Short mmCIF file of C-alpha atoms in Angstrom, two decimals:
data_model
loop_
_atom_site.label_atom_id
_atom_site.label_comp_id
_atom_site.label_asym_id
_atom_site.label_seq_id
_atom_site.Cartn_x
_atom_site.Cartn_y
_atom_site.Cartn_z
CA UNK A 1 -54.17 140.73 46.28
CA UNK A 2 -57.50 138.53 44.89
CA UNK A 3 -58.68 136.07 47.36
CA UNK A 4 -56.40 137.46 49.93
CA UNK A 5 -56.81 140.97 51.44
CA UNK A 6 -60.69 140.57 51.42
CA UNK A 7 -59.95 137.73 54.21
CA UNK A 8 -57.67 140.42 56.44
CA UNK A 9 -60.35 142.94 56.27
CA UNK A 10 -59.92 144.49 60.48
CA UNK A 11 -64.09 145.39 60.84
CA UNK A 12 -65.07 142.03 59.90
CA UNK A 13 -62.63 140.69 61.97
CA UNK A 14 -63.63 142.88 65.20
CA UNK A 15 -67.29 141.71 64.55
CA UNK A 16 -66.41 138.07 64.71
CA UNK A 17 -64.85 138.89 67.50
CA UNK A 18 -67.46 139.91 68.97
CA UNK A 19 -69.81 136.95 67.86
CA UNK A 20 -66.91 134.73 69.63
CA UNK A 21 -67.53 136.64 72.77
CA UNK A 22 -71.02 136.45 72.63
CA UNK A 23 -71.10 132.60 72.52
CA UNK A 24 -68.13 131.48 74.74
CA UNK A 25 -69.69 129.93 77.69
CA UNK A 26 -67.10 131.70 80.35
CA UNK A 27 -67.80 128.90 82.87
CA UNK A 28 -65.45 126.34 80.89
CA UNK A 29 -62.25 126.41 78.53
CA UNK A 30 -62.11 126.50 74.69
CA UNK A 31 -58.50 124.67 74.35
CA UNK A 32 -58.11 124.30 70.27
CA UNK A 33 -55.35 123.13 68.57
CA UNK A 34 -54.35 124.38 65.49
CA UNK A 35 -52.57 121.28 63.50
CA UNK A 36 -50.65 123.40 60.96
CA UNK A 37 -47.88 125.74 61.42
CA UNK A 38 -49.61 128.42 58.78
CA UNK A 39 -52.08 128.65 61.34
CA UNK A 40 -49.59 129.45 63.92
CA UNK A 41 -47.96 131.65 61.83
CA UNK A 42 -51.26 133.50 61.27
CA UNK A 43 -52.50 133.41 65.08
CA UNK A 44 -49.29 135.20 65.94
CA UNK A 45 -48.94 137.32 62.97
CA UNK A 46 -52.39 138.82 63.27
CA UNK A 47 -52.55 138.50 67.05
CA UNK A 48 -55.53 136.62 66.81
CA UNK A 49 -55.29 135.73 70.65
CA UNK A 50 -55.96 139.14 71.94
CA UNK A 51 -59.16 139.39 69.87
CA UNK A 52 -60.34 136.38 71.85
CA UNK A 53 -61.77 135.54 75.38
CA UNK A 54 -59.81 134.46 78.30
CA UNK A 55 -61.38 131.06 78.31
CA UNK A 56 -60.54 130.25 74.61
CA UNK A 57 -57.09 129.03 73.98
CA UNK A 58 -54.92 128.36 71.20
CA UNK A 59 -52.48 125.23 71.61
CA UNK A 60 -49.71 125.48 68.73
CA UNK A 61 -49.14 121.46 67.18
CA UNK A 62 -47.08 119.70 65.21
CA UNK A 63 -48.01 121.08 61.67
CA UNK A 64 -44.67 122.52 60.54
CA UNK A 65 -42.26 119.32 58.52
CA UNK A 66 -39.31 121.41 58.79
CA UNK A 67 -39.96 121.06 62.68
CA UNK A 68 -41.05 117.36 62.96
CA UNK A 69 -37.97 116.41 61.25
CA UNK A 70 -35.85 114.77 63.44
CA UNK A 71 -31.74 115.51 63.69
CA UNK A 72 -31.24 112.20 62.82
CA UNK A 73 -32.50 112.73 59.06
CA UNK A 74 -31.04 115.69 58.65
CA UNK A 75 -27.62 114.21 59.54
CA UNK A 76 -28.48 111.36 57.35
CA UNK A 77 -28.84 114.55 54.38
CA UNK A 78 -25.22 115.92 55.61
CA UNK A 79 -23.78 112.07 55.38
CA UNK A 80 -25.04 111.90 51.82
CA UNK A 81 -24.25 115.66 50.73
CA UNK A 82 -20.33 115.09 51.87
CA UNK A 83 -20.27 112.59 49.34
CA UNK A 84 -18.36 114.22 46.63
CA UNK A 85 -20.10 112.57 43.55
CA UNK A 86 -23.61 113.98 45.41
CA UNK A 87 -25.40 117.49 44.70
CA UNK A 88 -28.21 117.42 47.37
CA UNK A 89 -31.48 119.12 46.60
CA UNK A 90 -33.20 121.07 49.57
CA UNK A 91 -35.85 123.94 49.99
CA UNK A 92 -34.52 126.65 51.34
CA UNK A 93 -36.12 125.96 54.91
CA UNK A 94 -33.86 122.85 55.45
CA UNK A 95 -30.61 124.39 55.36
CA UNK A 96 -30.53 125.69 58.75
CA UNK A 97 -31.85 123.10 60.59
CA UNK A 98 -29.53 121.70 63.16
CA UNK A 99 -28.64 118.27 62.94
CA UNK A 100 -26.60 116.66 65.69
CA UNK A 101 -23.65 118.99 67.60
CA UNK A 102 -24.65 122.24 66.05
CA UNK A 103 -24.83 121.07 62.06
CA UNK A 104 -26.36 121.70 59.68
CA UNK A 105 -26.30 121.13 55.98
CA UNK A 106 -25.71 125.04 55.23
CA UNK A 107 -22.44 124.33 57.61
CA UNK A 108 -22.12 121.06 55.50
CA UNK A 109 -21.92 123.71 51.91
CA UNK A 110 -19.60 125.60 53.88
CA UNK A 111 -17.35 122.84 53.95
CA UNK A 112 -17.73 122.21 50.79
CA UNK A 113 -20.80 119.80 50.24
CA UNK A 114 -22.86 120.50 46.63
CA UNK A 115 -25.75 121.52 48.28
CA UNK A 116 -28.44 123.51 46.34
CA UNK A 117 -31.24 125.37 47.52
CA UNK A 118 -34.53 124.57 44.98
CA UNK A 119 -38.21 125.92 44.55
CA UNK A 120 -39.28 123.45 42.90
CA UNK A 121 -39.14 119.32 42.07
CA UNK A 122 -39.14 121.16 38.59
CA UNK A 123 -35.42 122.78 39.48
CA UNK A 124 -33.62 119.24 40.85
CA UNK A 125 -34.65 117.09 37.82
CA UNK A 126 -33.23 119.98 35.46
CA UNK A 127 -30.15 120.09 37.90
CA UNK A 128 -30.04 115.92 36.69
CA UNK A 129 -30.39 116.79 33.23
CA UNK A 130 -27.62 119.76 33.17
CA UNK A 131 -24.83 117.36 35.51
CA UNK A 132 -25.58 113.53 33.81
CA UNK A 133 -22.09 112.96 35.00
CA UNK A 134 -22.75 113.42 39.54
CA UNK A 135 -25.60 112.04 41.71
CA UNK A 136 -28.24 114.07 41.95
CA UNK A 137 -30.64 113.71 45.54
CA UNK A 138 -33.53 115.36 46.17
CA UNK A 139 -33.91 115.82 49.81
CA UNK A 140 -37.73 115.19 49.64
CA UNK A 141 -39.87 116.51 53.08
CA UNK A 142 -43.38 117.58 53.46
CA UNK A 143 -46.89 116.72 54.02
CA UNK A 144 -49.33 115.93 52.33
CA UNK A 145 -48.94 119.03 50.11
CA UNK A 146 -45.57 118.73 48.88
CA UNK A 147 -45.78 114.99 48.28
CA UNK A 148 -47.69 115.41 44.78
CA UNK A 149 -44.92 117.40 43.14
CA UNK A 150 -42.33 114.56 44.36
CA UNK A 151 -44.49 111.83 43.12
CA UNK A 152 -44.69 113.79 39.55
CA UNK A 153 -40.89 114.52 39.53
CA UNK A 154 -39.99 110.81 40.07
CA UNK A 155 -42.28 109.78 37.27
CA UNK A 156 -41.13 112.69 34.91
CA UNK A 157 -37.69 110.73 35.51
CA UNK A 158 -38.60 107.89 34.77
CA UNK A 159 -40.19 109.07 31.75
CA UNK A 160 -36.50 110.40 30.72
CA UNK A 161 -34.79 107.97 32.01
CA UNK A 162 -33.03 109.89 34.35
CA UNK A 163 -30.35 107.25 36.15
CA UNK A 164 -28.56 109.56 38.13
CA UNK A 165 -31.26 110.92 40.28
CA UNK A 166 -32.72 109.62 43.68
CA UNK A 167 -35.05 110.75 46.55
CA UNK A 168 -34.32 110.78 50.38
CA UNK A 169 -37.72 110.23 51.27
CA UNK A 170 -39.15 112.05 54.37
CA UNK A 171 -42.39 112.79 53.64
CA UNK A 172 -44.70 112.50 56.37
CA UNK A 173 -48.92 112.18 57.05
CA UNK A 174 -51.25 114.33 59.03
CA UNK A 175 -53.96 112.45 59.98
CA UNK A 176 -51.94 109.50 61.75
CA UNK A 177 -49.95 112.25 63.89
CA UNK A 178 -53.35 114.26 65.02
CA UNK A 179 -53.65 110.39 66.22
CA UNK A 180 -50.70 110.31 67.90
CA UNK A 181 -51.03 113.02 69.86
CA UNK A 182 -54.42 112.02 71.07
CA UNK A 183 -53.24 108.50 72.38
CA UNK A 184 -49.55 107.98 72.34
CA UNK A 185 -48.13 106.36 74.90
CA UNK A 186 -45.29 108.86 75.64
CA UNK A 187 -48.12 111.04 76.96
CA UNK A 188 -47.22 109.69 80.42
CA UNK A 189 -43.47 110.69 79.90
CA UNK A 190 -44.05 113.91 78.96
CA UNK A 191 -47.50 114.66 79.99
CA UNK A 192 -50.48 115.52 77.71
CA UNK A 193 -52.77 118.74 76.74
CA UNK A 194 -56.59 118.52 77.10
CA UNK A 195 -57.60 119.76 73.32
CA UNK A 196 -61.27 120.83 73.13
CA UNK A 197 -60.88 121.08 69.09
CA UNK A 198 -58.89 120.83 66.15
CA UNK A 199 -58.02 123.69 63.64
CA UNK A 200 -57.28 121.08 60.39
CA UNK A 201 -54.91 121.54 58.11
CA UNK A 202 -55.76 123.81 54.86
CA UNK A 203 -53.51 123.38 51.72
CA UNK A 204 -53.30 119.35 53.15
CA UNK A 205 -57.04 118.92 52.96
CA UNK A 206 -56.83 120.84 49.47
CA UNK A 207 -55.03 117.36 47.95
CA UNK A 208 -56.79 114.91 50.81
CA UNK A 209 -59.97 116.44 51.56
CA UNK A 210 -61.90 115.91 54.97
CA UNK A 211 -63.09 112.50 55.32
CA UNK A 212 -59.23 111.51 56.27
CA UNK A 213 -60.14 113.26 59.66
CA UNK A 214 -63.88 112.03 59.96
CA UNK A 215 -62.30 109.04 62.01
CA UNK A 216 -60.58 111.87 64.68
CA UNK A 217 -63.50 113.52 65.27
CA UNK A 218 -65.62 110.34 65.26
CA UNK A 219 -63.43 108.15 67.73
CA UNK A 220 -61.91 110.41 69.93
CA UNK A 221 -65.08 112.98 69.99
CA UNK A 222 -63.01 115.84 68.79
CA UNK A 223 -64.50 118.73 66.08
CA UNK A 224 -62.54 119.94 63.48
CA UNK A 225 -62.96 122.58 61.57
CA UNK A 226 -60.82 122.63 57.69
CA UNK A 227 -59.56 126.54 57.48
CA UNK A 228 -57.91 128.91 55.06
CA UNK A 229 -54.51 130.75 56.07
CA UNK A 230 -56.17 133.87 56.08
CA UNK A 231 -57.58 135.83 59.87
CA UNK A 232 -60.62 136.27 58.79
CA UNK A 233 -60.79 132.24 57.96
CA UNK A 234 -59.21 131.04 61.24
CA UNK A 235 -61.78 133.63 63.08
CA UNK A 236 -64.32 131.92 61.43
CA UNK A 237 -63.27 128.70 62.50
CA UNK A 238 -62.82 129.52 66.31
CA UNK A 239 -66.18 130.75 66.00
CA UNK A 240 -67.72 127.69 64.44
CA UNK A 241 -65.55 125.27 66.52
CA UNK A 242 -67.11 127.08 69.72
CA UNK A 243 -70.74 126.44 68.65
CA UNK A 244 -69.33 122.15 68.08
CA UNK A 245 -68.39 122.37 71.90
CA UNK A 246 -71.21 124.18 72.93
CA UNK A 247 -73.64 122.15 70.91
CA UNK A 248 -71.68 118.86 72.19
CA UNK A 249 -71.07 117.92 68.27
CA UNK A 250 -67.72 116.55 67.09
CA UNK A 251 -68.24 116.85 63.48
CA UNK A 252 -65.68 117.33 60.39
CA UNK A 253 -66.62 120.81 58.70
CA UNK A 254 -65.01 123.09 56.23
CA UNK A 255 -64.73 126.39 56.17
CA UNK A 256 -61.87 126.04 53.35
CA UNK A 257 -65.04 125.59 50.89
CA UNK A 258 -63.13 127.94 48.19
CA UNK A 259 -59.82 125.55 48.07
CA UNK A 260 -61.13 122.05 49.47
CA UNK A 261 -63.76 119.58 48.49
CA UNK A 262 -64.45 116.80 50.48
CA UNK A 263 -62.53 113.86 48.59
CA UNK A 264 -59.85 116.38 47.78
CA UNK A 265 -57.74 116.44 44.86
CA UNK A 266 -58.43 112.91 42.97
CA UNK A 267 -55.46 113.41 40.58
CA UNK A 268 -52.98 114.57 43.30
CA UNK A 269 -53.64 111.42 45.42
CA UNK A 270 -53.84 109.32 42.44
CA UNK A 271 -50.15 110.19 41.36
CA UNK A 272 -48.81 109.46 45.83
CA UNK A 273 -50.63 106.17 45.45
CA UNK A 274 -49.02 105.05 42.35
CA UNK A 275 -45.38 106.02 43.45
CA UNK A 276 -45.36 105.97 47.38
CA UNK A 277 -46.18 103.35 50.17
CA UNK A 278 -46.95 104.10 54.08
CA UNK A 279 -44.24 102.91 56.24
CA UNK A 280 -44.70 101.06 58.98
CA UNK A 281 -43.47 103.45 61.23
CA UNK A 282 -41.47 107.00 60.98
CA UNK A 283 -39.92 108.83 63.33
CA UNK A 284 -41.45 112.75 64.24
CA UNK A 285 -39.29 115.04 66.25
CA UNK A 286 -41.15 115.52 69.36
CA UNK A 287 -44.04 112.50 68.62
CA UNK A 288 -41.60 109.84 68.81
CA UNK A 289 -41.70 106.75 66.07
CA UNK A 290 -45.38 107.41 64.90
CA UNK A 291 -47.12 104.36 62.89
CA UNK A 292 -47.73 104.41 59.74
CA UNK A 293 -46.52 107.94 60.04
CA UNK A 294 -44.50 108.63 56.71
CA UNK A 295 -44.10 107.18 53.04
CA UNK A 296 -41.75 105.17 51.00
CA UNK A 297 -41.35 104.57 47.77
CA UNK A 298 -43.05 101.18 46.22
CA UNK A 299 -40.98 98.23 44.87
CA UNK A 300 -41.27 99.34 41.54
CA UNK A 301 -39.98 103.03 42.08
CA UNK A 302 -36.69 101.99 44.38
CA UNK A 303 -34.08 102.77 42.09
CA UNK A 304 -35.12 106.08 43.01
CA UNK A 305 -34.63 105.54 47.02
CA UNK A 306 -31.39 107.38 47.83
CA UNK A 307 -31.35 104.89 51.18
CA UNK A 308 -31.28 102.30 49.08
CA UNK A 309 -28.63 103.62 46.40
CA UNK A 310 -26.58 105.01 48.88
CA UNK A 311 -27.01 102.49 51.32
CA UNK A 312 -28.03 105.17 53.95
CA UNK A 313 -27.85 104.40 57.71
CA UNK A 314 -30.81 104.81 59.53
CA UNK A 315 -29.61 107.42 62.60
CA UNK A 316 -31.13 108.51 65.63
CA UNK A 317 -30.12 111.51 67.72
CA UNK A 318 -31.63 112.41 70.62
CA UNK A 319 -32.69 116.61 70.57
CA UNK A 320 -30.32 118.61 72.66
CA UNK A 321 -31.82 117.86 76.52
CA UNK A 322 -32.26 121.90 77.39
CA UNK A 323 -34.24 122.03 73.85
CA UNK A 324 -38.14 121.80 74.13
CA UNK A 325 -39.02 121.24 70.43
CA UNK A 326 -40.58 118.18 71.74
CA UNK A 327 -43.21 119.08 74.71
CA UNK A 328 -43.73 122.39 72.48
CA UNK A 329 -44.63 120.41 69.22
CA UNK A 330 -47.01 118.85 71.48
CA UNK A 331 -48.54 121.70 72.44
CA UNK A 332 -47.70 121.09 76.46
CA UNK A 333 -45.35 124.04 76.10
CA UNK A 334 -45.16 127.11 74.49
CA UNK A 335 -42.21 128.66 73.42
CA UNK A 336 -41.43 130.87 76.40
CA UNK A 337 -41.33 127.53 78.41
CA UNK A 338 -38.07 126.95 76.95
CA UNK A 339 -34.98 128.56 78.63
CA UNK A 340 -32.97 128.55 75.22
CA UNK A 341 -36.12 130.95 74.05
CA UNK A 342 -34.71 134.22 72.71
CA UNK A 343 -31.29 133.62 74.35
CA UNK A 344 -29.09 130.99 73.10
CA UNK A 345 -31.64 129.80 70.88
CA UNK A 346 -32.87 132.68 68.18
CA UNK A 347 -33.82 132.69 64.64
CA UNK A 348 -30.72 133.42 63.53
CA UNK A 349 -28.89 130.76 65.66
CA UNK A 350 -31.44 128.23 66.05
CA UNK A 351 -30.96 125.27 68.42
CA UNK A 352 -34.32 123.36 67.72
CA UNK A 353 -36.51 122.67 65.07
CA UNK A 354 -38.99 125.29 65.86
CA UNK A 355 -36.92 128.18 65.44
CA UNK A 356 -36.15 127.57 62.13
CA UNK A 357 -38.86 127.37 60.03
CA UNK A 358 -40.74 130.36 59.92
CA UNK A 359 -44.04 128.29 60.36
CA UNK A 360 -42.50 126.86 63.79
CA UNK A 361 -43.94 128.05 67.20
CA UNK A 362 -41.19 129.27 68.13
CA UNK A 363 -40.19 131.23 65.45
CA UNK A 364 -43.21 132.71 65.06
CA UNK A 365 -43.52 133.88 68.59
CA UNK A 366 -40.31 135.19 67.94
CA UNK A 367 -41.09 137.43 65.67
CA UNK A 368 -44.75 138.55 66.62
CA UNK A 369 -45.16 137.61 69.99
CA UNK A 370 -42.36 138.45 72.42
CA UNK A 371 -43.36 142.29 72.34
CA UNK A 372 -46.83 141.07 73.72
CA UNK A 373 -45.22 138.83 76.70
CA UNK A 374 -43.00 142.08 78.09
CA UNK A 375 -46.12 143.92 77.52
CA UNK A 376 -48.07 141.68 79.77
CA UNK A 377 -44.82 141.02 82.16
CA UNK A 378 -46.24 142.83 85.52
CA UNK A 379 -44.96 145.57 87.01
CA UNK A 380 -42.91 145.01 90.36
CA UNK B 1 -43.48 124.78 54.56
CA UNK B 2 -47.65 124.51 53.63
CA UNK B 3 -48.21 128.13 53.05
CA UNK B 4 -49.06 128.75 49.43
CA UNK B 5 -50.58 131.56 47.58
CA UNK B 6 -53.26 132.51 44.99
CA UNK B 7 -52.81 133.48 41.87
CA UNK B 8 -53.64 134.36 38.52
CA UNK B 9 -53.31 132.10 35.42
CA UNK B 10 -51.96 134.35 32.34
CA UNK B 11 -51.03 131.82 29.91
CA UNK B 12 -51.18 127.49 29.37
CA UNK B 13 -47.82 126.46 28.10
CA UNK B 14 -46.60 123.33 26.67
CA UNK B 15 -46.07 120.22 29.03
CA UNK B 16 -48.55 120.78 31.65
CA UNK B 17 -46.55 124.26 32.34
CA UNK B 18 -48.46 127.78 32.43
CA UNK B 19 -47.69 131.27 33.47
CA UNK B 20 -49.13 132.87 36.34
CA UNK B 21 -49.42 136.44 38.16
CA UNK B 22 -49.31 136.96 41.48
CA UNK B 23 -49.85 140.67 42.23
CA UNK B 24 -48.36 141.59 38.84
CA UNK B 25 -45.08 139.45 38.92
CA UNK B 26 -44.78 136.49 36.96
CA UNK B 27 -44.09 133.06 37.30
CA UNK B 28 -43.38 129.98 35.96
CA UNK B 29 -45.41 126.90 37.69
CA UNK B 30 -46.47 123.39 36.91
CA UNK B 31 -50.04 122.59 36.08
CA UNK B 32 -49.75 118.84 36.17
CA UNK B 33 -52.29 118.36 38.97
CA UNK B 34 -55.16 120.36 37.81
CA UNK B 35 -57.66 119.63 35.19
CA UNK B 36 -59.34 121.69 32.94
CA UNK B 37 -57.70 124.97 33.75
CA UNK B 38 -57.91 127.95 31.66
CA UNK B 39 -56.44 131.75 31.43
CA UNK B 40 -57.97 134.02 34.48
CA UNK B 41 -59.03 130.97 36.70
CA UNK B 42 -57.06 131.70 39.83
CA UNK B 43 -54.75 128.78 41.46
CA UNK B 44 -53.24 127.90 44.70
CA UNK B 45 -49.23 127.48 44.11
CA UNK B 46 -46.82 125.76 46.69
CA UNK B 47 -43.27 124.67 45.36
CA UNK B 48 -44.17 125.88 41.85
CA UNK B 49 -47.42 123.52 41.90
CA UNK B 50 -50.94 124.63 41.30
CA UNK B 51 -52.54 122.40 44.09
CA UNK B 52 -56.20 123.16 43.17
CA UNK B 53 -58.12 126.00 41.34
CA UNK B 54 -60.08 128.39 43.56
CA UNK B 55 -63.74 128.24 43.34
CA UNK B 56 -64.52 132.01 42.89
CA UNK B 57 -68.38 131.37 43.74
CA UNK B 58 -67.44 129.32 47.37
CA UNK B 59 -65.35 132.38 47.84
CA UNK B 60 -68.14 135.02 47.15
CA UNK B 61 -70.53 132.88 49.64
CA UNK B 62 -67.32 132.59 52.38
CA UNK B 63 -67.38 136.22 52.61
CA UNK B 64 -71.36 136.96 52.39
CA UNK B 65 -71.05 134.50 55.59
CA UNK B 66 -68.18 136.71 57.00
CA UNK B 67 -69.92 139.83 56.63
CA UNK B 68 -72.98 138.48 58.21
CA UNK B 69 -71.81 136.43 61.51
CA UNK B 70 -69.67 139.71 61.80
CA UNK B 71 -72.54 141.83 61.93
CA UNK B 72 -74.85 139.49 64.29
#
């Protein structure tokens, strides 16, 4: 496929392997973080860690919505989809996720809730327009990437004066959470992770461009390097991330140069601006409340607030206390920390956040790298 | 939930709507946040969006770059 199997290509990826290796200085660590869950997805897909030195580390973060979303929301969404005059709207990832006590809204359908899996903002305003006579909610999550299509769909129903249609709003912001985990307070709770580096997000910084991070690297000293999804990209990146710490920069730089430009999409961020606000404060599973951490819609778009319409209760539900979503999100665990990891907790019965999506850490280290850990288990 | 793929734009439709291909199937997708897009520019889709158009000549130089920090 165009623009995507020339970025797998295995030489080029052995010989910027090898450039890696000849730079790392092996008398201190490389700890990078990469933000999104695509780039976890693609670290373990690709086993990207065994191509690099011992000294440079990859710390999985936050970057996957399905995983920041706390239970609390999604029993909010099960609340509102039990309401029989409600069809609830979801992508497909959101159906498994548990909620509080083992549910979920696909246990919710089973039950008989109207829920219905959509591609697109596209699908739940024609589900509006085919059912004029039930209460149609579009259970909206994301980051910065999915917001757009929202903000269009809620305008396109304005335009047709949709009345029975609503958003539960969840969508949430990057560069406030890379914030978060640099200072929160919580830190001393749960302890922090040195991070030499940030991996930033790709198809985010494609609608927001880089300057939203300048401040990250500026204040807190940290590069970043913007990266495609691809290896060969996130090779790239490693490699250009190493030569920030070894040349003491902390600069903003793109490697993304086919799919970002620095102020982003202008037409993207002009529809979010028009039809959402920042709220003060939003909760992240595993980050805690983070400020000004996730959107709302503005006065003059409310009637489309399903919390509002619905009168939704605001929930909170603390994670499941043997479940380490939360230190993991953070990147002060990885997956095999977790003692539900690969036995009650599995991709197919998923007791945290992370197994669900298949962006989430530990869902992807399900599926590419538990082979590698009994590989490296030693011999007794 | 951010992974999205490229693909090809085969035809514009009505109401900011076009057809694309992505290795030879087709789809259906919204075009309402891209400007000045034509037939055979390639797009980046997530949730039956074109987020941005793919700059085929930052692409050639990301991989002339590629080749050539992989052959230092």
């Amino acid at each position: 496929m165009k623009y995507v199997d020339e970025f797998r290509d295995k030489e080029i990826a052995l010989g910027l392997a090898k450039a890696i290796r000849a730079e790392v200085d092996l008398a201190r660590p490389y700890r990078f973080m990469e933000f999104c869950g695509g780039h976890t997805h693609t670290v373990s897909r690709y086993g990207l860690e065994d191509m690099l030195p011992n000294n440079v580390r990859m710390i999985h973060g936050p970057g996957c919505p399905v995983c920041v979303l706390p239970a609390g929301r999604i029993d909010m969404a099960i609340h509102l989809a039990m309401r029989p005059e409600v069809i609830l709207c979801v992508y497909g990832d959101l159906m498994r996720v548990p909620g509080s006590q083992g549910a979920s809204l696909l246990k919710a359908k089973a039950r008989g809730a109207d829920v219905r899996m959509v591609y697109s903002t596209i699908d739940a305003i024609r589900i509006a327009e085919e059912n004029p006579a039930r209460e149609v909610v579009f259970f909206a999550i994301g980051f910065e990437t999915t917001t757009p299509p929202t903000a269009i769909m809620i305008r396109l129903a304005e335009k047709k004066h949709l009345s029975n249609f609503s958003v539960f709003c969840n969508h949430v912001l990057t560069p406030p959470a890379m914030q978060n985990i640099l200072e929160s307070s919580d830190i001393r709770n749960i302890g922090g992770v040195e991070i030499d580096g940030f991996i930033g997000p790709a198809h985010v910084s494609v609608i927001i461009g880089t300057t939203p991070y300048e401040f990250i690297a500026e204040e807190f000293g940290k590069p970043i390097v913007i990266t495609g999804f691809e290896p060969l990209d996130m090779m790239q990146a490693i490699l250009m991330l190493v030569r920030q710490v070894n040349e003491h920069r902390h600069e903003v730089e793109n490697q993304y140069r086919r799919a970002v430009i620095r102020d982003g999409n202008l037409r993207a961020k002009e529809e979010v601006s028009t039809v959402f606000e920042l709220r003060d404060r939003f909760e992240w599973r595993g980050l805690g409340r983070v400020p000004y951490g996730g959107l709302r819609l503005k006065p003059a778009y409310t009637k489309y607030d399903a919390e509002l319409r619905f009168g939704m209760r605001e929930l909170c539900v603390a994670d499941d206390p043997a479940c380490e979503c939360g230190a993991i999100l953070r990147g002060i665990k990885k997956p095999v920390d977790c003692k539900l990891f690969g036995t009650v907790c599995t991709p197919v019965t998923p007791m945290g956040s992370c197994m669900v999506s298949s962006e989430g850490a530990c869902a992807a280290h399900w599926t590419y790298g538990r082979f590698r850990d009994h590989q490296q288990r030693p011999v007794s | 939930m951010c992974l999205a793929i490229p693909a090809a734009v085969t035809k514009i439709l009505p109401d900011e709507m076009a057809v694309v291909s992505i290795d030879g199937v087709s789809k259906e997708i919204s075009i309402a946040l891209i400007e000045d897009l034509a037939v055979g520019d390639y797009v980046i889709i997530h949730v039956g969006y074109a987020l941005t158009k793919i700059d085929p000549e930052e692409a050639r130089r990301t991989l002339d770059l590629l080749r050539e920090l992989s052959a230092e």
